mmCIF file of C-alpha atoms in Angstrom:
data_model
loop_
_atom_site.group_PDB
_atom_site.id
_atom_site.type_symbol
_atom_site.label_atom_id
_atom_site.label_comp_id
_atom_site.label_asym_id
_atom_site.label_seq_id
_atom_site.Cartn_x
_atom_site.Cartn_y
_atom_site.Cartn_z
ATOM 1 C CA MET E 1 -0.065 0.157 -0.135
ATOM 2 C CA ALA E 2 2.821 2.291 0.813
ATOM 3 C CA ALA E 3 4.849 1.601 -2.403
ATOM 4 C CA LEU E 4 1.141 2.543 -4.824
ATOM 5 C CA SER E 5 0.822 5.433 -2.425
ATOM 6 C CA THR E 6 4.191 6.705 -3.392
ATOM 7 C CA ARG E 7 3.816 5.992 -7.243
ATOM 8 C CA GLY E 8 0.866 7.620 -7.357
ATOM 9 C CA LEU E 9 2.667 10.910 -5.183
ATOM 10 C CA VAL E 10 5.361 10.633 -7.929
ATOM 11 C CA SER E 11 3.111 10.655 -10.912
ATOM 12 C CA ARG E 12 0.769 13.604 -10.001
ATOM 13 C CA LEU E 13 4.153 15.470 -9.107
ATOM 14 C CA HIS E 14 5.356 14.599 -12.636
ATOM 15 C CA GLN E 15 2.155 15.901 -14.239
ATOM 16 C CA HIS E 16 1.836 18.994 -12.351
ATOM 17 C CA PHE E 17 5.906 19.966 -13.337
ATOM 18 C CA LEU E 18 5.001 19.056 -16.767
ATOM 19 C CA SER E 19 1.926 21.589 -16.716
ATOM 20 C CA LEU E 20 4.492 24.122 -15.472
ATOM 21 C CA SER E 21 6.692 23.777 -17.949
ATOM 22 C CA ARG E 22 4.474 23.853 -20.908
ATOM 23 C CA PRO E 23 4.119 27.987 -20.328
ATOM 24 C CA PHE E 24 7.503 28.555 -19.890
ATOM 25 C CA ALA E 25 8.503 26.432 -23.659
ATOM 26 C CA ALA E 26 5.913 28.294 -25.275
ATOM 27 C CA ALA E 27 6.488 31.671 -24.270
ATOM 28 C CA PRO E 28 9.795 33.428 -25.170
ATOM 29 C CA THR E 29 11.840 33.995 -21.868
ATOM 30 C CA SER E 30 15.627 35.682 -21.704
ATOM 31 C CA LEU E 31 15.955 34.019 -18.394
ATOM 32 C CA PRO E 32 18.957 31.314 -18.507
ATOM 33 C CA PHE E 33 18.194 27.799 -17.976
ATOM 34 C CA HIS E 34 19.268 27.269 -14.266
ATOM 35 C CA ALA E 35 17.187 30.310 -13.522
ATOM 36 C CA LEU E 36 14.216 28.409 -15.404
ATOM 37 C CA THR E 37 15.577 25.422 -13.357
ATOM 38 C CA ARG E 38 15.235 26.923 -10.002
ATOM 39 C CA ARG E 39 11.514 28.301 -10.510
ATOM 40 C CA LEU E 40 10.350 25.165 -12.000
ATOM 41 C CA PHE E 41 11.034 23.312 -8.751
ATOM 42 C CA SER E 42 10.771 25.854 -5.938
ATOM 43 C CA SER E 43 8.275 25.541 -3.621
ATOM 44 C CA ASP E 44 6.353 28.663 -4.876
ATOM 45 C CA ALA E 45 6.296 27.073 -8.263
ATOM 46 C CA LEU E 46 4.479 23.907 -7.032
ATOM 47 C CA MET E 47 2.103 26.321 -4.975
ATOM 48 C CA ASP E 48 1.529 28.862 -8.040
ATOM 49 C CA GLY E 49 3.178 28.250 -11.724
ATOM 50 C CA SER E 50 2.144 32.109 -12.682
ATOM 51 C CA GLN E 51 4.626 33.515 -10.501
ATOM 52 C CA ILE E 52 7.493 35.041 -12.466
ATOM 53 C CA LEU E 53 11.098 34.973 -11.094
ATOM 54 C CA HIS E 54 12.032 38.154 -9.393
ATOM 55 C CA GLN E 55 15.277 39.261 -11.499
ATOM 56 C CA PRO E 56 17.446 42.419 -9.455
ATOM 57 C CA PRO E 57 18.172 45.605 -11.679
ATOM 58 C CA THR E 58 21.247 45.351 -14.073
ATOM 59 C CA ARG E 59 24.062 47.087 -12.711
ATOM 60 C CA ILE E 60 25.245 49.922 -14.701
ATOM 61 C CA ILE E 61 29.095 50.571 -14.808
ATOM 62 C CA GLN E 62 30.598 53.343 -16.688
ATOM 63 C CA ALA E 63 34.053 54.508 -17.605
ATOM 64 C CA THR E 64 34.420 57.571 -16.309
ATOM 65 C CA PRO E 65 36.963 59.582 -13.898
ATOM 66 C CA ALA E 66 36.179 59.743 -10.374
ATOM 67 C CA ILE E 67 37.301 60.879 -7.024
ATOM 68 C CA MET E 68 39.565 58.321 -4.930
ATOM 69 C CA THR E 69 39.121 58.079 -1.714
ATOM 70 C CA PRO E 70 41.558 56.616 1.362
ATOM 71 C CA ASN E 71 39.035 53.468 1.469
ATOM 72 C CA SER E 72 38.971 53.349 -2.514
ATOM 73 C CA LYS E 73 40.733 50.027 -3.736
ATOM 74 C CA ARG E 74 41.972 50.032 -7.404
ATOM 75 C CA THR E 75 42.303 47.010 -9.825
ATOM 76 C CA GLY E 76 45.814 45.754 -10.564
ATOM 77 C CA VAL E 77 47.629 44.949 -13.615
ATOM 78 C CA ILE E 78 49.219 41.833 -15.294
ATOM 79 C CA ALA E 79 53.003 42.004 -16.616
ATOM 80 C CA VAL E 80 55.462 39.722 -18.138
ATOM 81 C CA LYS E 81 58.878 40.416 -16.637
ATOM 82 C CA CYS E 82 61.815 41.097 -18.815
ATOM 83 C CA GLY E 83 64.357 41.330 -16.825
ATOM 84 C CA MET E 84 67.074 43.194 -14.614
ATOM 85 C CA THR E 85 69.370 46.314 -15.509
ATOM 86 C CA ALA E 86 71.036 48.921 -13.773
ATOM 87 C CA LEU E 87 70.436 52.738 -13.442
ATOM 88 C CA TRP E 88 72.352 55.664 -11.959
ATOM 89 C CA ASP E 89 70.624 58.509 -10.667
ATOM 90 C CA LYS E 90 72.116 61.777 -10.107
ATOM 91 C CA TRP E 91 74.012 61.532 -7.437
ATOM 92 C CA GLY E 92 75.842 58.198 -8.996
ATOM 93 C CA ALA E 93 74.126 55.853 -6.523
ATOM 94 C CA ARG E 94 73.432 52.472 -8.624
ATOM 95 C CA LEU E 95 69.674 51.755 -8.898
ATOM 96 C CA PRO E 96 68.969 47.843 -9.743
ATOM 97 C CA ILE E 97 65.860 47.701 -11.777
ATOM 98 C CA THR E 98 63.564 45.489 -13.185
ATOM 99 C CA ILE E 99 61.390 46.023 -16.230
ATOM 100 C CA LEU E 100 58.144 44.543 -16.911
ATOM 101 C CA TRP E 101 56.122 44.871 -19.746
ATOM 102 C CA VAL E 102 52.015 45.579 -19.456
ATOM 103 C CA ASP E 103 50.810 43.420 -22.371
ATOM 104 C CA ASP E 104 47.528 44.423 -23.819
ATOM 105 C CA ASN E 105 45.740 44.184 -20.657
ATOM 106 C CA ILE E 106 41.758 44.378 -20.540
ATOM 107 C CA VAL E 107 38.940 43.966 -18.327
ATOM 108 C CA SER E 108 37.205 40.392 -18.897
ATOM 109 C CA GLN E 109 35.189 39.798 -16.380
ATOM 110 C CA VAL E 110 33.052 41.826 -13.795
ATOM 111 C CA LYS E 111 31.617 40.422 -10.451
ATOM 112 C CA THR E 112 29.455 41.998 -8.246
ATOM 113 C CA VAL E 113 27.773 41.465 -4.964
ATOM 114 C CA GLU E 114 24.089 41.112 -6.381
ATOM 115 C CA LYS E 115 25.449 38.113 -8.432
ATOM 116 C CA GLU E 116 28.693 36.695 -7.203
ATOM 117 C CA GLY E 117 28.428 38.177 -3.840
ATOM 118 C CA ILE E 118 31.990 40.457 -4.258
ATOM 119 C CA PHE E 119 33.031 43.282 -6.070
ATOM 120 C CA SER E 120 35.907 42.214 -8.316
ATOM 121 C CA LEU E 121 37.758 42.748 -12.259
ATOM 122 C CA GLN E 122 38.763 39.852 -13.739
ATOM 123 C CA ILE E 123 41.886 41.232 -15.611
ATOM 124 C CA GLY E 124 43.030 39.383 -19.164
ATOM 125 C CA CYS E 125 46.617 39.633 -20.756
ATOM 126 C CA GLY E 126 48.603 39.213 -23.709
ATOM 127 C CA HIS E 127 47.151 37.047 -26.857
ATOM 128 C CA LYS E 128 46.183 33.037 -27.148
ATOM 129 C CA LYS E 129 44.687 31.130 -30.474
ATOM 130 C CA PRO E 130 41.897 29.518 -29.919
ATOM 131 C CA LYS E 131 43.524 25.825 -30.919
ATOM 132 C CA HIS E 132 45.780 26.462 -27.441
ATOM 133 C CA LEU E 133 42.588 26.834 -25.455
ATOM 134 C CA THR E 134 40.023 24.788 -23.900
ATOM 135 C CA LYS E 135 36.226 25.131 -25.698
ATOM 136 C CA PRO E 136 35.187 26.494 -21.739
ATOM 137 C CA GLU E 137 37.811 28.878 -21.925
ATOM 138 C CA VAL E 138 36.846 29.958 -25.467
ATOM 139 C CA GLY E 139 33.284 30.016 -24.389
ATOM 140 C CA HIS E 140 34.120 32.533 -21.622
ATOM 141 C CA PHE E 141 35.661 34.531 -23.574
ATOM 142 C CA ARG E 142 33.307 34.858 -26.061
ATOM 143 C CA ALA E 143 30.129 35.176 -23.379
ATOM 144 C CA GLN E 144 32.175 38.296 -22.440
ATOM 145 C CA GLY E 145 32.513 39.631 -26.108
ATOM 146 C CA VAL E 146 36.769 40.071 -25.708
ATOM 147 C CA PRO E 147 39.599 38.672 -27.578
ATOM 148 C CA LEU E 148 41.253 35.308 -26.462
ATOM 149 C CA LYS E 149 43.473 36.232 -23.235
ATOM 150 C CA ARG E 150 46.957 34.107 -21.854
ATOM 151 C CA LYS E 151 46.393 34.997 -18.185
ATOM 152 C CA LEU E 152 43.674 35.634 -16.231
ATOM 153 C CA LYS E 153 43.808 37.119 -12.801
ATOM 154 C CA GLU E 154 40.905 38.673 -10.630
ATOM 155 C CA PHE E 155 41.652 41.171 -8.247
ATOM 156 C CA PRO E 156 39.395 42.423 -5.547
ATOM 157 C CA VAL E 157 38.238 46.578 -5.738
ATOM 158 C CA THR E 158 35.740 48.314 -3.658
ATOM 159 C CA GLU E 159 32.478 49.484 -5.889
ATOM 160 C CA ASP E 160 33.427 52.682 -6.579
ATOM 161 C CA ALA E 161 36.530 51.329 -9.013
ATOM 162 C CA LEU E 162 34.407 49.057 -10.852
ATOM 163 C CA LEU E 163 35.391 49.332 -14.846
ATOM 164 C CA PRO E 164 33.165 48.019 -17.657
ATOM 165 C CA VAL E 165 33.867 44.856 -19.617
ATOM 166 C CA GLY E 166 36.768 45.723 -22.435
ATOM 167 C CA THR E 167 38.260 48.543 -20.744
ATOM 168 C CA SER E 168 41.811 48.496 -21.905
ATOM 169 C CA LEU E 169 44.722 49.112 -18.900
ATOM 170 C CA GLY E 170 48.451 50.335 -19.280
ATOM 171 C CA VAL E 171 50.839 51.563 -17.731
ATOM 172 C CA ARG E 172 49.543 55.077 -17.179
ATOM 173 C CA HIS E 173 47.566 53.173 -14.136
ATOM 174 C CA PHE E 174 50.297 53.773 -12.032
ATOM 175 C CA VAL E 175 52.554 56.753 -11.684
ATOM 176 C CA PRO E 176 56.361 57.104 -11.327
ATOM 177 C CA GLY E 177 57.483 57.471 -7.301
ATOM 178 C CA GLN E 178 54.636 55.432 -5.792
ATOM 179 C CA TYR E 179 55.114 52.174 -4.328
ATOM 180 C CA VAL E 180 53.638 48.565 -5.390
ATOM 181 C CA ASP E 181 53.005 45.085 -4.173
ATOM 182 C CA VAL E 182 54.694 42.734 -6.864
ATOM 183 C CA THR E 183 53.033 38.725 -7.020
ATOM 184 C CA GLY E 184 54.858 36.159 -8.678
ATOM 185 C CA THR E 185 55.869 32.459 -8.765
ATOM 186 C CA SER E 186 59.499 32.291 -7.732
ATOM 187 C CA ARG E 187 62.164 30.399 -9.239
ATOM 188 C CA GLY E 188 62.150 26.410 -8.521
ATOM 189 C CA LYS E 189 64.986 25.114 -6.938
ATOM 190 C CA GLY E 190 64.269 21.322 -6.720
ATOM 191 C CA PHE E 191 65.388 19.296 -3.777
ATOM 192 C CA GLN E 192 67.719 21.263 -1.897
ATOM 193 C CA GLY E 193 69.534 20.515 1.555
ATOM 194 C CA ALA E 194 68.947 21.907 5.036
ATOM 195 C CA MET E 195 72.110 24.155 4.090
ATOM 196 C CA LYS E 196 70.631 25.941 1.042
ATOM 197 C CA ARG E 197 66.867 25.638 1.831
ATOM 198 C CA TRP E 198 67.512 27.248 5.616
ATOM 199 C CA GLY E 199 70.644 28.413 5.750
ATOM 200 C CA PHE E 200 71.788 25.955 8.446
ATOM 201 C CA LYS E 201 75.316 25.887 9.209
ATOM 202 C CA GLY E 202 75.977 22.661 8.924
ATOM 203 C CA MET E 203 78.216 20.173 10.726
ATOM 204 C CA PRO E 204 82.060 20.696 11.444
ATOM 205 C CA ALA E 205 84.148 20.403 8.642
ATOM 206 C CA SER E 206 87.073 18.371 9.652
ATOM 207 C CA HIS E 207 87.162 17.003 13.243
ATOM 208 C CA GLY E 208 84.222 14.597 14.330
ATOM 209 C CA ALA E 209 82.382 14.469 11.038
ATOM 210 C CA SER E 210 82.617 11.549 8.601
ATOM 211 C CA LEU E 211 80.435 12.168 5.536
ATOM 212 C CA SER E 212 78.047 14.287 7.397
ATOM 213 C CA HIS E 213 79.372 17.894 6.748
ATOM 214 C CA ARG E 214 76.139 19.136 5.133
ATOM 215 C CA SER E 215 73.777 17.267 7.466
ATOM 216 C CA PRO E 216 70.988 18.948 9.302
ATOM 217 C CA GLY E 217 71.691 17.151 12.637
ATOM 218 C CA SER E 218 69.042 15.826 15.030
ATOM 219 C CA THR E 219 65.527 15.938 13.774
ATOM 220 C CA GLY E 220 63.768 14.820 17.096
ATOM 221 C CA GLN E 221 63.657 13.602 20.842
ATOM 222 C CA ARG E 222 63.842 9.996 22.232
ATOM 223 C CA ASP E 223 61.172 8.168 23.654
ATOM 224 C CA ALA E 224 59.309 11.526 24.504
ATOM 225 C CA PRO E 225 57.295 12.576 22.165
ATOM 226 C CA GLY E 226 59.166 9.913 20.148
ATOM 227 C CA LYS E 227 58.252 12.234 16.448
ATOM 228 C CA VAL E 228 59.144 14.560 14.383
ATOM 229 C CA PHE E 229 57.308 17.760 14.734
ATOM 230 C CA LYS E 230 55.286 18.845 11.707
ATOM 231 C CA GLY E 231 56.792 22.031 10.138
ATOM 232 C CA LYS E 232 60.393 20.971 11.213
ATOM 233 C CA LYS E 233 63.069 22.470 8.748
ATOM 234 C CA MET E 234 64.244 19.990 6.671
ATOM 235 C CA PRO E 235 65.820 18.926 2.870
ATOM 236 C CA GLY E 236 62.690 19.333 0.427
ATOM 237 C CA ARG E 237 61.389 21.017 -2.535
ATOM 238 C CA MET E 238 62.594 24.578 -2.527
ATOM 239 C CA GLY E 239 61.115 27.554 -4.487
ATOM 240 C CA ALA E 240 58.474 27.618 -7.307
ATOM 241 C CA LYS E 241 55.739 29.390 -4.698
ATOM 242 C CA THR E 242 53.625 32.665 -4.850
ATOM 243 C CA ARG E 243 55.585 35.348 -3.211
ATOM 244 C CA THR E 244 55.056 39.198 -2.879
ATOM 245 C CA VAL E 245 57.364 41.583 -2.987
ATOM 246 C CA LYS E 246 56.330 44.688 -0.711
ATOM 247 C CA ASN E 247 56.862 48.251 -1.327
ATOM 248 C CA VAL E 248 58.162 48.126 -4.749
ATOM 249 C CA TRP E 249 58.984 51.640 -5.954
ATOM 250 C CA VAL E 250 58.063 52.560 -9.206
ATOM 251 C CA TYR E 251 61.219 54.606 -11.163
ATOM 252 C CA LYS E 252 59.823 55.196 -14.796
ATOM 253 C CA ILE E 253 57.090 54.168 -17.057
ATOM 254 C CA ASP E 254 57.166 54.340 -20.929
ATOM 255 C CA PRO E 255 53.182 54.819 -22.109
ATOM 256 C CA ALA E 256 54.450 53.957 -26.114
ATOM 257 C CA ARG E 257 55.954 50.512 -25.381
ATOM 258 C CA ASN E 258 53.879 49.920 -21.903
ATOM 259 C CA LEU E 259 56.746 49.435 -19.977
ATOM 260 C CA MET E 260 57.358 50.086 -16.423
ATOM 261 C CA TRP E 261 61.094 50.223 -14.483
ATOM 262 C CA VAL E 262 60.782 49.330 -10.499
ATOM 263 C CA ARG E 263 63.381 49.088 -8.429
ATOM 264 C CA GLY E 264 64.709 45.924 -6.709
ATOM 265 C CA GLN E 265 63.913 42.225 -7.838
ATOM 266 C CA VAL E 266 60.470 40.655 -8.024
ATOM 267 C CA PRO E 267 60.061 37.084 -7.845
ATOM 268 C CA GLY E 268 60.174 34.866 -10.668
ATOM 269 C CA ALA E 269 62.399 34.266 -14.074
ATOM 270 C CA LYS E 270 62.308 35.987 -17.319
ATOM 271 C CA GLY E 271 59.448 35.798 -19.177
ATOM 272 C CA ASN E 272 57.278 35.065 -16.352
ATOM 273 C CA PHE E 273 53.919 36.490 -15.495
ATOM 274 C CA VAL E 274 53.518 38.869 -12.278
ATOM 275 C CA PHE E 275 50.962 40.987 -10.676
ATOM 276 C CA ILE E 276 51.073 44.521 -9.558
ATOM 277 C CA LYS E 277 48.788 46.365 -7.676
ATOM 278 C CA ASP E 278 48.805 49.350 -5.410
ATOM 279 C CA SER E 279 51.017 49.228 -2.207
ATOM 280 C CA VAL E 280 49.345 48.203 1.049
ATOM 281 C CA TYR E 281 51.709 49.273 3.495
ATOM 282 C CA LYS E 282 53.186 52.477 1.768
ATOM 283 C CA LYS E 283 50.037 53.875 0.260
ATOM 284 C CA PRO E 284 49.867 56.385 -2.098
ATOM 285 C CA ASP E 285 48.580 59.987 -2.334
ATOM 286 C CA VAL E 286 45.265 59.484 -3.420
ATOM 287 C CA SER E 287 45.103 62.836 -5.346
ATOM 288 C CA MET E 288 48.064 61.572 -7.625
ATOM 289 C CA LEU E 289 46.459 58.507 -9.097
ATOM 290 C CA PRO E 290 44.210 57.871 -11.924
ATOM 291 C CA PHE E 291 40.894 56.453 -10.637
ATOM 292 C CA PRO E 292 39.449 53.901 -11.139
ATOM 293 C CA THR E 293 42.385 53.941 -14.137
ATOM 294 C CA TYR E 294 43.870 56.382 -16.741
ATOM 295 C CA PHE E 295 41.441 57.275 -19.585
ATOM 296 C CA ALA E 296 43.159 58.328 -22.492
ATOM 297 C CA ALA E 297 41.484 61.470 -24.518
ATOM 298 C CA GLU E 298 40.214 60.822 -27.913
ATOM 299 C CA ASP E 299 43.214 62.822 -29.649
ATOM 300 C CA GLU E 300 46.030 61.934 -27.303
ATOM 301 C CA ASP E 301 48.728 59.632 -29.042
ATOM 302 C CA GLU E 302 50.485 57.463 -26.588
ATOM 303 C CA THR E 303 53.268 56.237 -28.823
ATOM 304 C CA ASN E 304 54.422 59.831 -29.211
ATOM 305 C CA ILE E 305 54.776 60.536 -25.446
ATOM 306 C CA GLY E 306 58.121 60.180 -24.065
ATOM 307 C CA PRO E 307 59.223 58.408 -20.640
ATOM 308 C CA LEU E 308 57.769 59.342 -17.221
ATOM 309 C CA VAL E 309 60.364 59.543 -14.385
ATOM 310 C CA ALA E 310 59.793 59.725 -11.245
ATOM 311 C CA ASP E 311 61.018 62.889 -9.133
ATOM 312 C CA LEU E 312 64.943 61.851 -7.644
ATOM 313 C CA GLY E 313 63.488 63.532 -4.891
ATOM 314 C CA GLU E 314 61.174 61.437 -3.772
ATOM 315 C CA VAL E 315 64.155 58.838 -3.305
ATOM 316 C CA ASP E 316 64.344 56.907 -0.212
ATOM 317 C CA PRO E 317 67.672 59.062 2.275
ATOM 318 C CA PHE E 318 69.579 55.359 1.581
ATOM 319 C CA MET E 319 69.504 55.493 -2.052
ATOM 320 C CA VAL E 320 71.175 58.581 -2.325
ATOM 321 C CA ALA E 321 75.007 58.599 -2.211
ATOM 322 C CA ASP E 322 77.139 60.450 0.326
#
């Protein structure tokens, strides 16, 4: 009897769902498939099939300059590490310089609180052929209406720093003299010993040591606790990890070639991707930054703009030669 009643309940529910799906199939709708499925199998649909799922209003994002506040958070950019060189300032002090190439950055996706629960911008860098991408990746770019990109990175932003899809980002997003944080993947060193990986002193070089000169030494105790604690510094794989160098000083930018000169080293080998954003600790003056990004004038030709160099008076005191 219970089986018959269950079978009858399933049959009645199936007929009810079919009756609810007929008007949706006959009338054209702009709702996606997952929204129709949610409406069809919701408790409200079981009670009344004529109810229409409420759609939140679409947010309008415009590419217009705005005023940056101390709480505003701009997006970052993706760059390619070109290598290192050296320059000398007017006092003769040597500046170790890393050159970064901001290769055709555009906004490939906008995430909002209404849809994804967060304000963020997905930035695409470089170019790639369709045959080198998977079908889901190609579908993502085509759905957004942007060119195929080689590298994607999502940067969380504040609501006032949102940019529409397709907005181009270049080195003018930053200004010479400000500080940035650069994130990248460090060089892989492979499996290394404790002396190179952690800077251990090692064992004695001559007396009392036989075939254990570079050994890490003891790693634990005796019967108590009878184990090696987790996190013990021992030999293992070194490098190839995501690392961030903070407070990197922007020395010069070249809008014509989308190149950026920064002081010091950044993680990764030549040709690797790095992610650049405004410094967290040494915050730049909000009045000097373009917000939410730099918008070029219609008659402006960036190919004719020369490099923009930071004022050497802004160099840290330890950089000035005695």
